[in-house]
Coordinates of C-alpha atoms in Angstrom, one line a residue:
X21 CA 4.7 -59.0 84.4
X22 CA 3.6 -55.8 82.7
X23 CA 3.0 -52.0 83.0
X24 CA 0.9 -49.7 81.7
X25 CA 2.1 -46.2 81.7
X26 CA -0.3 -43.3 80.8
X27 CA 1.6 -40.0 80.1
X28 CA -0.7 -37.2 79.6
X29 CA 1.1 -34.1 78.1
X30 CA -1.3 -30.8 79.6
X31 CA -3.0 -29.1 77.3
X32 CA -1.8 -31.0 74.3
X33 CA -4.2 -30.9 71.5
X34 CA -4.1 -31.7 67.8
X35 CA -6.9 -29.7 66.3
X36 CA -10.2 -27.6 67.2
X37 CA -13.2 -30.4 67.9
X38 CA -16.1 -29.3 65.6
X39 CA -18.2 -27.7 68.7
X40 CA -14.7 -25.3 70.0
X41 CA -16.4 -22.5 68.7
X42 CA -19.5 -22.8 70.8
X43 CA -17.8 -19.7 73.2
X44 CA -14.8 -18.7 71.6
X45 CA -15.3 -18.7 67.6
X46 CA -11.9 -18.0 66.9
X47 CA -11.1 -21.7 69.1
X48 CA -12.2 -23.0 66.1
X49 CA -8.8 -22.3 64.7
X50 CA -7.1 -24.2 67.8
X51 CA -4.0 -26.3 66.6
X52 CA -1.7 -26.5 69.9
X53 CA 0.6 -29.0 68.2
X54 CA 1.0 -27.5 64.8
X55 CA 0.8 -24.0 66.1
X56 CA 3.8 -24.6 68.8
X57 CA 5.6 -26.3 65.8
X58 CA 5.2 -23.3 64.1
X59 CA 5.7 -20.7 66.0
X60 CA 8.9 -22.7 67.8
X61 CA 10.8 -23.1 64.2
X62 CA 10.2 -19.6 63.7
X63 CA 11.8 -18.6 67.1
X64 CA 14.4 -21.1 67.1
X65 CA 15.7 -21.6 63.5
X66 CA 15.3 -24.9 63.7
X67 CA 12.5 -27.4 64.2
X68 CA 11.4 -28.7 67.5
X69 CA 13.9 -32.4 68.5
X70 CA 10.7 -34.7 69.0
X71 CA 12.3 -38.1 68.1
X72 CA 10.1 -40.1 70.6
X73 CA 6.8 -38.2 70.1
X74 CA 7.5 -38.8 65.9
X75 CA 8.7 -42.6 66.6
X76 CA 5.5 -42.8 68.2
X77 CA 3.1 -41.8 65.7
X78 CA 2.4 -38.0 66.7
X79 CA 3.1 -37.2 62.5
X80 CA 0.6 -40.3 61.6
X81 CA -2.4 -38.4 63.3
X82 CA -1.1 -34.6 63.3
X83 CA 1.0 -34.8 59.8
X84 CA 3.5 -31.5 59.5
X85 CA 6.4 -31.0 57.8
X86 CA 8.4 -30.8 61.5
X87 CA 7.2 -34.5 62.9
X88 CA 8.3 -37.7 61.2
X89 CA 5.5 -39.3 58.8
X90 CA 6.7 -42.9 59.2
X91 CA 8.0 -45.1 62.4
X92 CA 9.2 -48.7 62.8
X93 CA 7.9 -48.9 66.3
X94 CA 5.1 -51.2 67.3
X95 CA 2.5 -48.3 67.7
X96 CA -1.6 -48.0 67.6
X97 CA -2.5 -44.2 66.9
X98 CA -5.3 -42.2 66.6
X99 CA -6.9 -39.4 68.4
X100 CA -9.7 -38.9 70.7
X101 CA -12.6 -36.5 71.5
X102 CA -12.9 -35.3 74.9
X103 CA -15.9 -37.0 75.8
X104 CA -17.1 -34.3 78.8
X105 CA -18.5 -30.0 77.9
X106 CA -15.5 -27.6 77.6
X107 CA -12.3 -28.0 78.2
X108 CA -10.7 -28.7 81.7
X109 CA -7.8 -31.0 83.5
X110 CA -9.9 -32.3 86.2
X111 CA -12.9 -33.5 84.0
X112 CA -10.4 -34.6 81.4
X113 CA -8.6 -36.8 84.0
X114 CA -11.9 -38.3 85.5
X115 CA -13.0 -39.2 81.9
X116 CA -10.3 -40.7 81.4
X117 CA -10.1 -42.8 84.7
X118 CA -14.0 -44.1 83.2
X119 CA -16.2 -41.5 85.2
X120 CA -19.4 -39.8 83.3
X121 CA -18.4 -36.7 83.5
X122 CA -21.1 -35.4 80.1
X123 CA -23.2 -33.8 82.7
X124 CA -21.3 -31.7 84.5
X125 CA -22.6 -28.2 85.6
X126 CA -21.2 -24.6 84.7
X127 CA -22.0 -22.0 86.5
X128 CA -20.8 -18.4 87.9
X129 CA -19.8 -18.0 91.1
X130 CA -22.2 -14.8 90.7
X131 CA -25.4 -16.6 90.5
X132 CA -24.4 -19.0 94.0
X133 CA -22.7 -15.9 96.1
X134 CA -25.8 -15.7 98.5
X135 CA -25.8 -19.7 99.2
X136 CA -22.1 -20.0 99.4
X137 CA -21.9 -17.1 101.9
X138 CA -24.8 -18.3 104.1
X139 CA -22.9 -21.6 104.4
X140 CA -19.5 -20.2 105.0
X141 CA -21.0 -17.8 108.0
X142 CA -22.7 -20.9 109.4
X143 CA -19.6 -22.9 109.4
X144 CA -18.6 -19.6 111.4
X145 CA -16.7 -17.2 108.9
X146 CA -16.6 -13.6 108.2
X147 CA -17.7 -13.6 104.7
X148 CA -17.2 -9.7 102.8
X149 CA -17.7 -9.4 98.9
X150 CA -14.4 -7.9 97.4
X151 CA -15.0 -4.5 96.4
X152 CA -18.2 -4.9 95.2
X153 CA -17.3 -7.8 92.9
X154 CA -18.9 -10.9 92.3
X155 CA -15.9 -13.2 94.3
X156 CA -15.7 -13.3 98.2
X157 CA -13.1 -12.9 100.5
X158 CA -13.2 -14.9 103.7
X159 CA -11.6 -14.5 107.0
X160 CA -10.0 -11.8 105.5
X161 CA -7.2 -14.1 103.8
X162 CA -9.4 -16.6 101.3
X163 CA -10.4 -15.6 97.9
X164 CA -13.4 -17.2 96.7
X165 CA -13.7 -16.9 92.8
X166 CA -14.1 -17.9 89.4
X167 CA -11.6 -20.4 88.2
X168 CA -10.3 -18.4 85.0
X169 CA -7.7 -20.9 83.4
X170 CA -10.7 -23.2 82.6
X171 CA -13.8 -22.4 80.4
X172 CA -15.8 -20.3 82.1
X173 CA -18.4 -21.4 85.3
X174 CA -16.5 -25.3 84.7
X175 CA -14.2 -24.4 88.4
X176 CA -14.6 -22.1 91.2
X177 CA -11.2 -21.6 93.2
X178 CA -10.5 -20.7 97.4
X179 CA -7.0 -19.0 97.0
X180 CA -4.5 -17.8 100.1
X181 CA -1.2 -16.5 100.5
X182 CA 0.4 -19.0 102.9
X183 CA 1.7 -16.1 104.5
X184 CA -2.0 -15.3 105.8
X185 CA -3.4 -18.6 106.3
X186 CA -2.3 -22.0 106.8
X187 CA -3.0 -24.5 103.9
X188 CA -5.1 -26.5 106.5
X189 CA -7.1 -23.9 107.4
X190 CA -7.5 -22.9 103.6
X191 CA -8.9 -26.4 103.1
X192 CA -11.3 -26.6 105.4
X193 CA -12.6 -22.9 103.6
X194 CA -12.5 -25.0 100.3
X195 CA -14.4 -27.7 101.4
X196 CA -17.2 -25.8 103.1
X197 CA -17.6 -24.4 99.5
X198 CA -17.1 -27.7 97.6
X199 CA -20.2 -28.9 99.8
X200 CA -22.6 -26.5 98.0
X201 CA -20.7 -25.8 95.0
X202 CA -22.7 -27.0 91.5
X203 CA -19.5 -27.1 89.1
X204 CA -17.0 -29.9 88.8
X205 CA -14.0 -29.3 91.2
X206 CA -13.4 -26.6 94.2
X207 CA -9.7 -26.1 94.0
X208 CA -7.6 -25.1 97.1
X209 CA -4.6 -23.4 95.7
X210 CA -2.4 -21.8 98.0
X211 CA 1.1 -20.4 97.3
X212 CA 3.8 -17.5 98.0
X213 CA 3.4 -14.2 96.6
X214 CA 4.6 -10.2 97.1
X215 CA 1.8 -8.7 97.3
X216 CA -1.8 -8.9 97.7
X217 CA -4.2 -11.3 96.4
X218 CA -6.6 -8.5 95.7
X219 CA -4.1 -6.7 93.4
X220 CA -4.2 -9.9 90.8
X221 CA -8.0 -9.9 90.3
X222 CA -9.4 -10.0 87.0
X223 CA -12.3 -10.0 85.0
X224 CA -12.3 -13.2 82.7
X225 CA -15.0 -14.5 80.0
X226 CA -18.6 -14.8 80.1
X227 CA -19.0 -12.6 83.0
X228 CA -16.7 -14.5 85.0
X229 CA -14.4 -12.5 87.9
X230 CA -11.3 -14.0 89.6
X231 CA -7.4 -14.3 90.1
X232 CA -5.3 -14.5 87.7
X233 CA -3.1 -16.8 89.5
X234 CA 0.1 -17.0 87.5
X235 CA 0.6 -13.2 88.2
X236 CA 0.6 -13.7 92.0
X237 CA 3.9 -15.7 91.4
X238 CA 2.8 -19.0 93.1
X239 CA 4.0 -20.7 90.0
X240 CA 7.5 -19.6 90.0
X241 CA 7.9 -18.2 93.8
X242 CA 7.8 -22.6 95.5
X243 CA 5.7 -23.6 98.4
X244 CA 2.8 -24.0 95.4
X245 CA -0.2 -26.6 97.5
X246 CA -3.0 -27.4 95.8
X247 CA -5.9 -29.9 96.1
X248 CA -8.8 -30.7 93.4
X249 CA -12.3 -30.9 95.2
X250 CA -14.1 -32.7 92.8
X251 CA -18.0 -33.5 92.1
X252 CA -19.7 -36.7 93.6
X253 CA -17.7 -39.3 91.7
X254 CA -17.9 -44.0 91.7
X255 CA -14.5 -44.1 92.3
X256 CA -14.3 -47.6 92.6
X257 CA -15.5 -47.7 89.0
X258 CA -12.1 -45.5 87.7
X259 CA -9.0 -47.4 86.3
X260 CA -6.8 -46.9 89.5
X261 CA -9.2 -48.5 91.8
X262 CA -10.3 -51.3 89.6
X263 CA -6.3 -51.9 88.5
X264 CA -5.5 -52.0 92.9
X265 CA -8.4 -54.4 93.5
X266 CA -7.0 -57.1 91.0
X267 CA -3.2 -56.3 92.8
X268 CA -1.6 -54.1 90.7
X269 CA 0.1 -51.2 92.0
X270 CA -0.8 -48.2 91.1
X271 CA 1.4 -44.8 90.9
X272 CA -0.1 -41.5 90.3
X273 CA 2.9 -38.6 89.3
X274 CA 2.0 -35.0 89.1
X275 CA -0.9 -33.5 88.9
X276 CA -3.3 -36.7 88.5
X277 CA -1.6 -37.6 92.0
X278 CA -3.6 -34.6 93.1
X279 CA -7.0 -34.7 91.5
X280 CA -7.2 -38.6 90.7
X281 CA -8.6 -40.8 93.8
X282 CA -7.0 -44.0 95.0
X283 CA -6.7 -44.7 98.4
X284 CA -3.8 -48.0 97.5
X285 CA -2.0 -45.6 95.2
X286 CA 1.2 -44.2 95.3
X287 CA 1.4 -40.4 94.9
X288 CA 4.2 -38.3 93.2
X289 CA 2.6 -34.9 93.4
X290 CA 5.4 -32.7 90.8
X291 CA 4.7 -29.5 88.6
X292 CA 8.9 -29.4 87.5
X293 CA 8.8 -31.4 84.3
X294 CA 12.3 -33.3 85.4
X295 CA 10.7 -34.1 88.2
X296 CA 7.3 -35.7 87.1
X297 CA 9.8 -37.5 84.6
X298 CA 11.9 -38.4 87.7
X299 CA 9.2 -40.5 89.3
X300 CA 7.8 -41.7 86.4
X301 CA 10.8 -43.3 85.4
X302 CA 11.3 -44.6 89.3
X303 CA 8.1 -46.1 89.2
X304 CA 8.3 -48.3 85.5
X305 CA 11.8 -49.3 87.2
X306 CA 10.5 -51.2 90.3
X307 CA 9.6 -54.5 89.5
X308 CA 6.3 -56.1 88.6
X309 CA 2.9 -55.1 86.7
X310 CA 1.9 -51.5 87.6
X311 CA -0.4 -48.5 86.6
X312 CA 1.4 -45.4 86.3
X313 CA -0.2 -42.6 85.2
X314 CA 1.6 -39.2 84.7
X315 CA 0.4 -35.4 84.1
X316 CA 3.1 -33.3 82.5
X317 CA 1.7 -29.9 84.3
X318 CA 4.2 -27.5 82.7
X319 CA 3.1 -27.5 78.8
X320 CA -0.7 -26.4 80.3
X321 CA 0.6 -23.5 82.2
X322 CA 2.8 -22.3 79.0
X323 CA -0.3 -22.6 77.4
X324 CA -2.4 -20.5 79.8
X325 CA 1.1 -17.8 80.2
X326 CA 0.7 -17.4 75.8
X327 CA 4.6 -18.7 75.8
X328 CA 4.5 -21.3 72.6
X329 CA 8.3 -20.7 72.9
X330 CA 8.2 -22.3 76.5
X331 CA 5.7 -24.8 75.5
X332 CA 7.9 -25.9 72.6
X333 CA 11.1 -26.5 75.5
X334 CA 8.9 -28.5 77.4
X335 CA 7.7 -30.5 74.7
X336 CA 11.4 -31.6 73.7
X337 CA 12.2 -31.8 77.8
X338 CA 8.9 -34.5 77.5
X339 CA 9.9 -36.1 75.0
X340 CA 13.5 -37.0 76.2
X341 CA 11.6 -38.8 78.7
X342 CA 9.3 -40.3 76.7
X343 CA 12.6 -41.6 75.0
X344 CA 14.1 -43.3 78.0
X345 CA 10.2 -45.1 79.1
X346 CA 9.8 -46.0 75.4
X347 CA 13.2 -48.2 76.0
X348 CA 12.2 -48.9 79.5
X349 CA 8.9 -50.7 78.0
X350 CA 10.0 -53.0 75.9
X351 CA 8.4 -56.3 77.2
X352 CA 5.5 -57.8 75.5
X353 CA 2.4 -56.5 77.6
X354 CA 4.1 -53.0 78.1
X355 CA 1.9 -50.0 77.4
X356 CA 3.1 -47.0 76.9
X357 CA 0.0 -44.7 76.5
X358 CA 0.6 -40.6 75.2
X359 CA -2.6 -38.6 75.2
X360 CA -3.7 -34.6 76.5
X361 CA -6.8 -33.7 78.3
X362 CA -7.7 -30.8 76.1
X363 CA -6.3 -28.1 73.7
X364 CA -3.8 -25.0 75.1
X365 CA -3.1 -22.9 72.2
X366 CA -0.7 -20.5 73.3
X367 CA -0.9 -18.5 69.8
X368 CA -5.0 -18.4 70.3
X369 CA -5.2 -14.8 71.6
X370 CA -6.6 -15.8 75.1
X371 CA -4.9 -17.5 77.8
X372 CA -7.5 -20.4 78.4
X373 CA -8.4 -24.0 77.4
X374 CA -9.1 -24.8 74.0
X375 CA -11.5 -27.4 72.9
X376 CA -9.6 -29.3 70.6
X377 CA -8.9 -33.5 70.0
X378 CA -6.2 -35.1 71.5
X379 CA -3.4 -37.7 70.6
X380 CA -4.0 -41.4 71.3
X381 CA -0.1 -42.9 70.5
X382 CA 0.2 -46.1 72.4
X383 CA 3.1 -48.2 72.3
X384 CA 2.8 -51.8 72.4
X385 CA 5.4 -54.0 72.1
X386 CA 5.3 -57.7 70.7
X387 CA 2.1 -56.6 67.9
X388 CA 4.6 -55.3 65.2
X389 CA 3.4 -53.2 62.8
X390 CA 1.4 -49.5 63.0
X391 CA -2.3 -49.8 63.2
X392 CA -4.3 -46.5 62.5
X393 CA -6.9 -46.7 65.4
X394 CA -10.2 -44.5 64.7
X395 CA -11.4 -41.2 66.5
X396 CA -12.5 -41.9 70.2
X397 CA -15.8 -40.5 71.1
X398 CA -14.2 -40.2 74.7
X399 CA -11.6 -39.7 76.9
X400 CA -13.0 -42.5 79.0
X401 CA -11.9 -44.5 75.6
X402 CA -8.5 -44.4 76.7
X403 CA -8.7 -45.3 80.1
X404 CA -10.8 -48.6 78.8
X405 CA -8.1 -49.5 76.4
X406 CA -5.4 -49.4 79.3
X407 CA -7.7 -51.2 81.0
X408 CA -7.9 -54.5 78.8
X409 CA -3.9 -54.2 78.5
X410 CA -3.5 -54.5 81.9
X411 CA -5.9 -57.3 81.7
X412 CA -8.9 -55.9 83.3
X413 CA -12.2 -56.1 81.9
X414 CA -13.2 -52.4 81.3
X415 CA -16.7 -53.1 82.2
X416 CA -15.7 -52.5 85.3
X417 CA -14.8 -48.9 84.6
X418 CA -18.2 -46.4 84.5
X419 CA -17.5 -45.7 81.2
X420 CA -15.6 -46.3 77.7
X421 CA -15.0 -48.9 75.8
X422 CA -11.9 -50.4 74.1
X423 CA -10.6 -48.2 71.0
X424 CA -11.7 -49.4 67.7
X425 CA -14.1 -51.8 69.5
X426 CA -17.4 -50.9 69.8
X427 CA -19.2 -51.4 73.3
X428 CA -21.4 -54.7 74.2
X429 CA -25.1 -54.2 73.9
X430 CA -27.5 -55.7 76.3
X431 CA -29.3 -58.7 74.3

């Protein structure tokens, strides 16, 4: 028997990727890690406690004077490139799982109002423009907009309070979208808030207009629903599918239980850290081989609020946890897998995604020693490697390959 846990820390990155720049110069200063280190002692007087993320390698591929330079713990580390254009949670996720996500499309919301609104009146909707600006409002409760916590034209979003509209009937708004949206995901986010949606519009990069949805309060006011409309995707040729097929169960915790597809999966949908930890922990507990894969949510919407103060709390809260699975995997097989899906900088100046390289710090008990893995070209790189220690043959994933192993070549 063995498990493979992958814990994906939001918005954790470890240094601006050579192309971060390509929008945002200043990204090209991006540290999340070293700058929430920073920034954290300053505020604290003290250094960040990250025991397990430093027993674990973090220092090895991200050296600072606050995160322990050696560790006696069977670990492979490196870091990875994202392996898909900007820098966003759902494509990071679906990279991860093996889908090709290079090609996905960006675009405004402003160049596709006339085509989304002649779809959403012939599915039978009143369909206005918001004050003259590029976003929509439909059936006078459903905001149609820019997604603005991801690089610009990468997400469009159909927002509601769910004191206007039910979060079925908000779907069903989303989805009419998602069937002619070009971009990567159409997210239905609906939530709680005092006052109008309409109040909490923003302009955002790159000519992009939509709500700013942490100052509506869904975050902090409960009730939050939310579902990921992705692109056209093989999911039968993602990790959790091909891990179900061969009989392993499969447990998705947090966000990936809302934007990663597996019909034989398990879902844990959480945004409380304790919580995501909570099931996590439940799920390495039960007996037999599993998949787990986790999305700790709250260090991504730190990033996005500019709080490195908050971010640095919810890095120690993470890695407590990481503390108690690191024990909990102790069996030869066990895989304990730490990565991000992108950069967060909350000291960048700008409250979105930075394109920055990620952690790869994979526990592996029964190979003693540290091996220094090199750079992965993808995300999809990571999923593959959890792939071949669950015993799967990552060929069977759409993309990646094993880190530090080249792929095959056809003869």
């Amino acid at each position: 028997m063995a498990k493979t846990v992958i814990v994906v820390i939001d918005g954790f990155g470890i240094g601006a990727m050579p192309d971060a720049g390509a929008l945002r110069p200043g990204d090209l200063a991006a540290d999340t890690c070293g700058h929430v280190l920073d920034r954290c002692r300053e505020a604290f007087g003290r250094p960040l406690r990250l025991p397990a993320l430093g027993a674990l390698g973090l220092g090895l591929v991200h050296p600072h004077p606050d995160l322990a330079r050696h560790t006696r713990l069977p670990v492979a580390v490196g870091r990875a490139a994202l392996g898909y254009p900007g820098a966003d949670t759902f494509a990071g996720h679906q990279t991860m799982m093996g889908a090709d996500f290079s090609k996905v499309t960006v675009a405004r919301l402003a160049t596709h109002l006339d085509e989304v609104t002649k779809t959403l009146e012939d599915a039978g909707h009143r369909v206005e423009l918001l004050g003259g600006k590029p976003l929509l409002i439909v059936d006078s409760a459903v905001l149609v907009h820019d997604n603005l916590e991801a690089d610009p034209g990468i997400n469009w979003n159909a927002s509601a309070r769910l004191e206007d509209i039910g979060f079925d009937g908000l779907l069903s708004i989303a989805r009419t979208v998602r069937s002619v949206a070009p971009v990567a995901r159409v997210i239905a986010v609906g939530g709680h808030a005092e006052r109008p949606l309409s109040e909490s519009v923003r302009e955002g990069d790159a000519g992009t207009v939509g709500l700013d949805t942490p100052a509506t309060g869904f975050y902090r006011n409960g009730g939050l629903q939310v579902q990921h409309l992705g692109a056209a995707l093989d999911h039968a040729r993602q990790l959790p599918d091909l891990a179900a097929r061969a009989g392993i169960p499969v447990t998705l915790v947090g966000k990936a239980a809302d934007i990663l597809a597996c019909d034989e999966a398990v879902r844990r949908p959480a945004v409380p850290t304790a919580d995501v930890l909570a099931h996590t922990l439940e799920a390495v507990r039960a007996e037999g081989d599993a998949l787990v894969v986790a999305n700790v949510q709250e260090s991504d919407l730190a990033g996005h609020q500019q709080d490195a103060e908050r971010y640095g709390r919810i890095l120690e809260q993470t890695d407590a946890g990481l503390t108690a699975l690191t024990a909990l995997l102790a069996a030869p097989g066990d895989r304990l897998i730490v990565t991000g899906d992108h950069g967060n900088d909350p000291t960048i100046g700008h409250a979105y995604h930075t394109r920055e390289y990620v952690p790869v710090l994979i526990h592996r008990p029964g190979i003693p020693g540290v091996e220094l893995l090199p750079d992965a070209g993808s995300l999809a790189d990571v999923g593959a490697t959890a792939a071949v220690s669950l015993g799967l043959d990552p060929a069977g994933l759409a993309n990646g390959a094993e880190i530090g192993r080249a792929p095959a070549t056809e003869a």
